[in-house]
Short mmCIF file of C-alpha atoms (C1' of nucleotides) in Angstrom, two decimals:
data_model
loop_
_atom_site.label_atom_id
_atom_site.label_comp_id
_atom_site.label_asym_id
_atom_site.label_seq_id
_atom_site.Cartn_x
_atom_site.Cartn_y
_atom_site.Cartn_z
CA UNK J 1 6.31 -11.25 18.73
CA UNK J 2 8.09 -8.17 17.96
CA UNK J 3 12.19 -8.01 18.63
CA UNK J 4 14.48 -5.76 16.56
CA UNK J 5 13.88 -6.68 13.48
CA UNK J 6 9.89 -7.76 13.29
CA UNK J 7 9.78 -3.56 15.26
CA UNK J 8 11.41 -2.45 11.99
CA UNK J 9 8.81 -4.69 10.09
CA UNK J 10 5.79 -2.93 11.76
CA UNK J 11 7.60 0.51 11.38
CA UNK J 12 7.73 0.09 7.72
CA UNK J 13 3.65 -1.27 7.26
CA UNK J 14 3.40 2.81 8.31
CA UNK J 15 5.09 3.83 5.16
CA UNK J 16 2.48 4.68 2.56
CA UNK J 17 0.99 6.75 5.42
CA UNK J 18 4.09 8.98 6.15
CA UNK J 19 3.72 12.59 3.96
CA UNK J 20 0.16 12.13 4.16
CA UNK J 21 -2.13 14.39 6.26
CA UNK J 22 -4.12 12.04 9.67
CA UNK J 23 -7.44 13.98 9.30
CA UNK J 24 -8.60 11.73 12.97
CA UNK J 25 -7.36 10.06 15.72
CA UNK J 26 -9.33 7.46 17.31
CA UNK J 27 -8.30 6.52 20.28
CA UNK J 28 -9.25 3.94 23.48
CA UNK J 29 -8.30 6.54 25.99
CA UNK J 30 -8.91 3.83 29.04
CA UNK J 31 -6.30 1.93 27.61
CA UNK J 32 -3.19 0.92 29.89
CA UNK J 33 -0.90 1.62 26.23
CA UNK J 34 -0.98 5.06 27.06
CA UNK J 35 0.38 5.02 30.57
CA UNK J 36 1.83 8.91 31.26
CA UNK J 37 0.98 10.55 28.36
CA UNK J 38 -2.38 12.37 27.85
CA UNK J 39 -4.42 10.29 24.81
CA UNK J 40 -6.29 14.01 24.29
CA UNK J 41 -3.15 15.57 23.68
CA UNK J 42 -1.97 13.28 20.98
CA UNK J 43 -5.08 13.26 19.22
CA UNK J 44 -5.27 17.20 18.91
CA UNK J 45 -1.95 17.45 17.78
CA UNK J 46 -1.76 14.81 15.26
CA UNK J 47 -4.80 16.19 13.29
CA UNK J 48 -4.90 17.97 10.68
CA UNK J 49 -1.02 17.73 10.59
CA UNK J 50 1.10 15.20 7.79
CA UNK J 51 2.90 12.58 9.44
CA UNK J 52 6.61 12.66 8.16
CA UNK J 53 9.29 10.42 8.96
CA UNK J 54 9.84 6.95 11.36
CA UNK J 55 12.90 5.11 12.21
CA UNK J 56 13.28 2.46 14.68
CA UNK J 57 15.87 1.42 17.30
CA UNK J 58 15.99 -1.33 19.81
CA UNK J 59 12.28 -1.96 19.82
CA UNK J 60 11.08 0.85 19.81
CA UNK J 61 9.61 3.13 17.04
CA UNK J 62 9.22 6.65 16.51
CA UNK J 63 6.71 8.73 14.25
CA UNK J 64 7.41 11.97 13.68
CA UNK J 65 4.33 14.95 12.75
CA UNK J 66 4.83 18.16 10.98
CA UNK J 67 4.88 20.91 13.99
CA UNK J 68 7.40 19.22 16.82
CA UNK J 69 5.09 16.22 17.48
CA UNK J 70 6.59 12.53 18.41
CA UNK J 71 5.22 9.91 18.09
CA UNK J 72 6.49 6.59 20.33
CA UNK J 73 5.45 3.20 20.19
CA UNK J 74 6.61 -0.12 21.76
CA UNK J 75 4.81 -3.08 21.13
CA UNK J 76 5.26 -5.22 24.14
CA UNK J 77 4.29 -8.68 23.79
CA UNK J 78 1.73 -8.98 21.35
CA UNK J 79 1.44 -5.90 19.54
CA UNK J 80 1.54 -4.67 15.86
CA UNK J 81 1.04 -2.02 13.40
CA UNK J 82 -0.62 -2.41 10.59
CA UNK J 83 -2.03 -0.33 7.43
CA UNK J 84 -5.91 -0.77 6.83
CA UNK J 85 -8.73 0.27 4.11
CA UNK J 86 -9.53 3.62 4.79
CA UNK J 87 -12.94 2.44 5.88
CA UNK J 88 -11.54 0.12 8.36
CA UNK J 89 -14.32 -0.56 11.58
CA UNK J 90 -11.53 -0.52 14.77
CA UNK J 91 -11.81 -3.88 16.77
CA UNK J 92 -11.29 -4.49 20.75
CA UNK J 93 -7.46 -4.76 21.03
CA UNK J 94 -6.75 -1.84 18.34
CA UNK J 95 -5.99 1.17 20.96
CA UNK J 96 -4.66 3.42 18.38
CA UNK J 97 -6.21 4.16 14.55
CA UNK J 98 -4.84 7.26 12.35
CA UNK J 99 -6.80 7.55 9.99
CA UNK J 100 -5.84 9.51 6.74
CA UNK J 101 -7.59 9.63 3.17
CA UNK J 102 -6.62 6.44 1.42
CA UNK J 103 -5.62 4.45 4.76
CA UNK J 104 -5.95 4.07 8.24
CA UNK J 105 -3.07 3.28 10.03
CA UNK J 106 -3.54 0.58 13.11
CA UNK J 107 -1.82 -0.28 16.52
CA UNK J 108 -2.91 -2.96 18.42
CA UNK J 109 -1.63 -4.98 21.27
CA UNK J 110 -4.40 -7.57 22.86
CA UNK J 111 -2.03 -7.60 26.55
CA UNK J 112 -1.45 -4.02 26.59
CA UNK J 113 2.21 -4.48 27.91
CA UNK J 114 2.95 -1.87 24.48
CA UNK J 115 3.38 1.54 25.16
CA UNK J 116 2.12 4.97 23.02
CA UNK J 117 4.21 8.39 23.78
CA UNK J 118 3.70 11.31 22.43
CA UNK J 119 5.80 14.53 23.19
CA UNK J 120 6.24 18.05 21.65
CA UNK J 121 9.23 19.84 21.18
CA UNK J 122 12.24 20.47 18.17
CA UNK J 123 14.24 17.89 18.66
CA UNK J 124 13.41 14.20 19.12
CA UNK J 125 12.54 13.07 22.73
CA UNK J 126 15.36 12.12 25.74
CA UNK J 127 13.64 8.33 25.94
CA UNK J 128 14.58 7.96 22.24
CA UNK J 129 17.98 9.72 22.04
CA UNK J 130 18.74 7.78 25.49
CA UNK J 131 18.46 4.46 23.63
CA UNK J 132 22.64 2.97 23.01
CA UNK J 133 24.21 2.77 19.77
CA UNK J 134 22.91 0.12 17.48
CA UNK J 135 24.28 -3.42 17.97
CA UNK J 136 25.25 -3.39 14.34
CA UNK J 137 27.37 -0.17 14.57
CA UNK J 138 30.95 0.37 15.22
CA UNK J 139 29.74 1.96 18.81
CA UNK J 140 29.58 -1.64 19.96
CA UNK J 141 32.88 -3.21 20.26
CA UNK J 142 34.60 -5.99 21.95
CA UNK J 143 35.90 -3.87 24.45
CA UNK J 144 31.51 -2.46 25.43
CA UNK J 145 30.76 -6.16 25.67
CA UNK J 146 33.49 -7.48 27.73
CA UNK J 147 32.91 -4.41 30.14
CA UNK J 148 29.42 -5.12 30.60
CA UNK J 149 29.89 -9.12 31.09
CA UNK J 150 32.48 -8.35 33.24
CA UNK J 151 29.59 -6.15 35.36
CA UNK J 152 26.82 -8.59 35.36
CA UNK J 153 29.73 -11.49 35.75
CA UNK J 154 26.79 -14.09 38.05
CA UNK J 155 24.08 -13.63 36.18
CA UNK J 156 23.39 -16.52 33.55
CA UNK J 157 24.66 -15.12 29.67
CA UNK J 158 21.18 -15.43 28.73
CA UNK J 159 19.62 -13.09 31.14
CA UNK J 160 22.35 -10.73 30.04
CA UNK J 161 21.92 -10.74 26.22
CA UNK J 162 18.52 -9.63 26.96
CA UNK J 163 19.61 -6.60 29.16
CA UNK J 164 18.28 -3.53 27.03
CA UNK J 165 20.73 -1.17 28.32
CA UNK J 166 23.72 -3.04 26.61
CA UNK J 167 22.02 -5.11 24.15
CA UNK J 168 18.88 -2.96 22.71
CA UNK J 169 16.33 -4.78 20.36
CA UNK J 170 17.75 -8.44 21.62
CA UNK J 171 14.82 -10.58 22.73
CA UNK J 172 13.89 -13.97 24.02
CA UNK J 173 14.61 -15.93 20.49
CA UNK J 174 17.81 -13.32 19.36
CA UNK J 175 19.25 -14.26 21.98
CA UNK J 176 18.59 -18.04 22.27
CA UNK J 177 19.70 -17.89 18.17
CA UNK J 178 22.74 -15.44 19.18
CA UNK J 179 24.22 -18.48 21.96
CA UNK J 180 23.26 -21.49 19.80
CA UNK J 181 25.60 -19.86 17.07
CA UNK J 182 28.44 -19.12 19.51
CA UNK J 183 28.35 -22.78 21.02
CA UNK J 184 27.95 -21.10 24.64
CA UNK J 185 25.36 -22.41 26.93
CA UNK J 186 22.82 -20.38 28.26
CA UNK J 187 23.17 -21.03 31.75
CA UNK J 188 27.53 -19.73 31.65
CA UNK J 189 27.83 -17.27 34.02
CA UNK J 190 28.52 -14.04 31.75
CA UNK J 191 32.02 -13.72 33.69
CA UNK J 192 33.17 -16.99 33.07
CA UNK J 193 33.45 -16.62 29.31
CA UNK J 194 36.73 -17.05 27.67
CA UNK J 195 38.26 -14.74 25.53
CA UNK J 196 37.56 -16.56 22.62
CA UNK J 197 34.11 -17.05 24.05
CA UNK J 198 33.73 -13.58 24.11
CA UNK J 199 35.08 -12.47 20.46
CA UNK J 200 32.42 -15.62 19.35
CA UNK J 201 29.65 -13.91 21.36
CA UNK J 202 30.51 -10.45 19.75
CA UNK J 203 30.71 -11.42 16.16
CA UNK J 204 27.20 -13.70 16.65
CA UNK J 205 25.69 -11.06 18.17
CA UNK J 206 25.76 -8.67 15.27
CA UNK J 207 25.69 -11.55 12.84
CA UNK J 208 22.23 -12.31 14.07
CA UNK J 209 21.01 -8.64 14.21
CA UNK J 210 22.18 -7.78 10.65
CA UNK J 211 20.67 -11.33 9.27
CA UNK J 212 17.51 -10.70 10.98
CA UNK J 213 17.19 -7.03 9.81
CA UNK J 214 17.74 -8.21 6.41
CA UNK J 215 15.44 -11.14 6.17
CA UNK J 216 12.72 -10.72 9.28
CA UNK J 217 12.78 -6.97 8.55
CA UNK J 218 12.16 -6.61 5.22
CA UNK J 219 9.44 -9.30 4.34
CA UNK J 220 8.64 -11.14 8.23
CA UNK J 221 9.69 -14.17 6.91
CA UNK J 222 10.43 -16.67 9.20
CA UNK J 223 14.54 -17.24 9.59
CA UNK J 224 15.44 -20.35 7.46
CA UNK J 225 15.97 -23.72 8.29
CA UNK J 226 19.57 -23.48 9.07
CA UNK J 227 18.23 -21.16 11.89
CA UNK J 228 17.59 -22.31 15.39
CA UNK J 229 14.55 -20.38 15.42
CA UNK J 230 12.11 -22.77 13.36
CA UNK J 231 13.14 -25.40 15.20
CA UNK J 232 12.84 -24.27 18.84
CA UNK J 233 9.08 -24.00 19.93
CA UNK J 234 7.78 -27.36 19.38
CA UNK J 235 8.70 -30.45 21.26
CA UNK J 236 10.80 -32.82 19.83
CA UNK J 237 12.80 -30.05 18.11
CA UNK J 238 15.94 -31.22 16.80
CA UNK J 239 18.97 -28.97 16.27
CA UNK J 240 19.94 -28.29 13.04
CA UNK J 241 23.48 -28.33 13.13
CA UNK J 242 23.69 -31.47 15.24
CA UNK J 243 20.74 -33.24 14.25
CA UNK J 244 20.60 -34.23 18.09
CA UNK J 245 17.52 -33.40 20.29
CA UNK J 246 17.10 -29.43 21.84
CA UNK J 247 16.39 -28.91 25.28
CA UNK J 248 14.15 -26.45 26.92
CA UNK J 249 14.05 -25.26 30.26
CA UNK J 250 13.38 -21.65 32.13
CA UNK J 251 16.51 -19.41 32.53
CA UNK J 252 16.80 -15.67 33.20
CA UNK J 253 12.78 -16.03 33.70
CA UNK J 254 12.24 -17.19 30.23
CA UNK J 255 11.65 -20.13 28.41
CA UNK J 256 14.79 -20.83 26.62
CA UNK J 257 16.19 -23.51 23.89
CA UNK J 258 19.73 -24.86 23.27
CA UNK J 259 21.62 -27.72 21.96
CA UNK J 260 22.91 -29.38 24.78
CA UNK J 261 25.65 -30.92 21.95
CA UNK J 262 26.97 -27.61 20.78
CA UNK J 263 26.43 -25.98 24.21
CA UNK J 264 28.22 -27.19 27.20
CA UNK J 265 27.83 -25.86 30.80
CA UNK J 266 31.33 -25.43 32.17
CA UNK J 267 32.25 -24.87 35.45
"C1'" DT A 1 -8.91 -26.32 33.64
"C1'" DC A 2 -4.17 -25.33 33.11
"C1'" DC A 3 -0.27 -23.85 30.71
"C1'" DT A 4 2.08 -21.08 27.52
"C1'" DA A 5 3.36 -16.63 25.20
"C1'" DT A 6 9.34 -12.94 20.53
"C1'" DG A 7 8.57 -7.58 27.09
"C1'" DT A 8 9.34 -4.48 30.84
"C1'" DT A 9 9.06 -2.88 35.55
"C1'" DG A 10 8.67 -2.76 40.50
"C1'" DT A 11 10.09 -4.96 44.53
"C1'" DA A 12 12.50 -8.11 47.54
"C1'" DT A 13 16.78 -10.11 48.74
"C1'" DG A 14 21.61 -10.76 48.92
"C1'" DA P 1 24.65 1.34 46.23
"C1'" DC P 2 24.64 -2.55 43.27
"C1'" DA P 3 23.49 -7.03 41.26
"C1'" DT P 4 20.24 -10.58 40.83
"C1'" DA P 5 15.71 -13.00 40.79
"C1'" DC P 6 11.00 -13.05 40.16
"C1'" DA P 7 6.06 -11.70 40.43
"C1'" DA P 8 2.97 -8.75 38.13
"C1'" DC P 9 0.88 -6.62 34.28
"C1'" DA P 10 -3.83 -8.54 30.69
"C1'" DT P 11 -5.36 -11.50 27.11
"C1'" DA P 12 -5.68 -15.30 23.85
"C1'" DG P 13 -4.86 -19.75 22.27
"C1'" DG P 14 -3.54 -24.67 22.56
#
DNA sequence: TCCTATGTTGTATG
DNA sequence: ACATACAACATAGG
């Protein structure tokens, strides 16, 4: 499930381990999770050492161990972190388990399509300090989004929003939530958006990021009613604003939900 | 059995 | 070279 704000979520189910010493590393060394980087490795380092600090951005999350060792995770599709008993017995789909003296620390992802890194060095790794300013900063104005809409101008607005490289930690229901709030249909070309269109877009999009963070993130609560989110999975939904019927359909690749009464296709 | 799944990447095509 | 579209990855659940 995990977009921007359920990452942060996992990150945080970490925290009563950080400062405390991982005396082993079980791993599933097979596992596809671990792609380039060398399961062995990881576990020899991270043993015996205290793990210190995370922070997330976009979705990805970062660990940090005493003596230049990083940590990265992704969790793909399906996974998650979570914090265990410290006589936890690992089960199929958990591919990563630290375990320290009052906890073991879990990551599991049942499709795999997660990714562990781990790197040495003194400052943090290039894939994490290549990851653009958070969507919630000042570093993302109206003048980064228009650029970029500008570039991808044929491609539907919803394949856009979920562009990483412009939009990091947006996923299939941000975005969906992000367009149902700015009354823009999915399917609008991302260069045909007027300039009102595009100050809406701007100001939803880091609406929905900081509301998310501050709801989703803390406690994984589900978004309330007033959302689009609760509404969108099941058939029959009904918008919330309208009270008319949502529509479904595939766009960008992905299964996507709007109002059809809030969102008109223009052309 | 068939369809779906909150993500990313490699490849084909324009 | 660049933008766009889509299959593929691997598994579980309805």
């Amino acid at each position: 499930m995990p977009e921007l704000a359920e990452v942060d979520y996992f990150r945080k189910r970490w925290n009563p381990g950080l400062g405390e010493t991982v005396v082993d590393v079980e791993v599933h060394p097979e596992a596809r999770i671990f792609r380039e980087t060398d399961p062995a490795a990881l576990k020899r380092h991270l043993t015996g050492r205290r793990l210190l600090r995370s922070a997330a951005a976009a979705k990805q999350m970062l660990f940090e161990s005493e003596a230049d060792g990083w940590l990265g995770i992704h969790l793909g599709m399906t996974g998650e972190l979570s914090l265990q008993p410290a006589d936890y017995a690992p089960r199929r789909a958990d591919h990563l388990v630290l375990r320290q003296s009052r906890h073991t620390l879990v990551f599991s992802d049942p499709r795999m399509f997660g990714q562990v890194r781990f790197t040495r060095g003194g400052t943090a790794p290039e894939w994490w300090t290549r990851i653009p300013p958070a969507l919630t900063s000042d570093a993302f104005g109206l003048a980064e989004l228009t650029a970029f809409l500008q570039q991808r101008r044929r491609a539907p607005i919803k394949a856009v929003l979920l562009m990483q490289e412009r939009f990091p930690g947006i996923g299939n229901w941000m975005a969906d939530e992000i367009l149902w709030r700015a009354a823009i249909h999915p399917r609008q070309p991302a260069g045909s958006l007027s300039a009102a269109e595009q100050r809406t877009l701007h100001r939803e999009v880091r609406w929905v990021c900081r509301r998310a963070l501050e709801t989703i993130g803390e406690t994984f609560d589900d978004p309330p009613r007033s959302w689009l989110f609760p509404h969108r999975w099941r058939d029959g939904g009904v918008c919330p604003r309208t009270r008319t019927p949502l529509s479904r359909d595939t766009i960008g690749g992905r299964t996507t939900c709007w109002s059809p009464a809030r969102q008109r296709l223009r052309r």
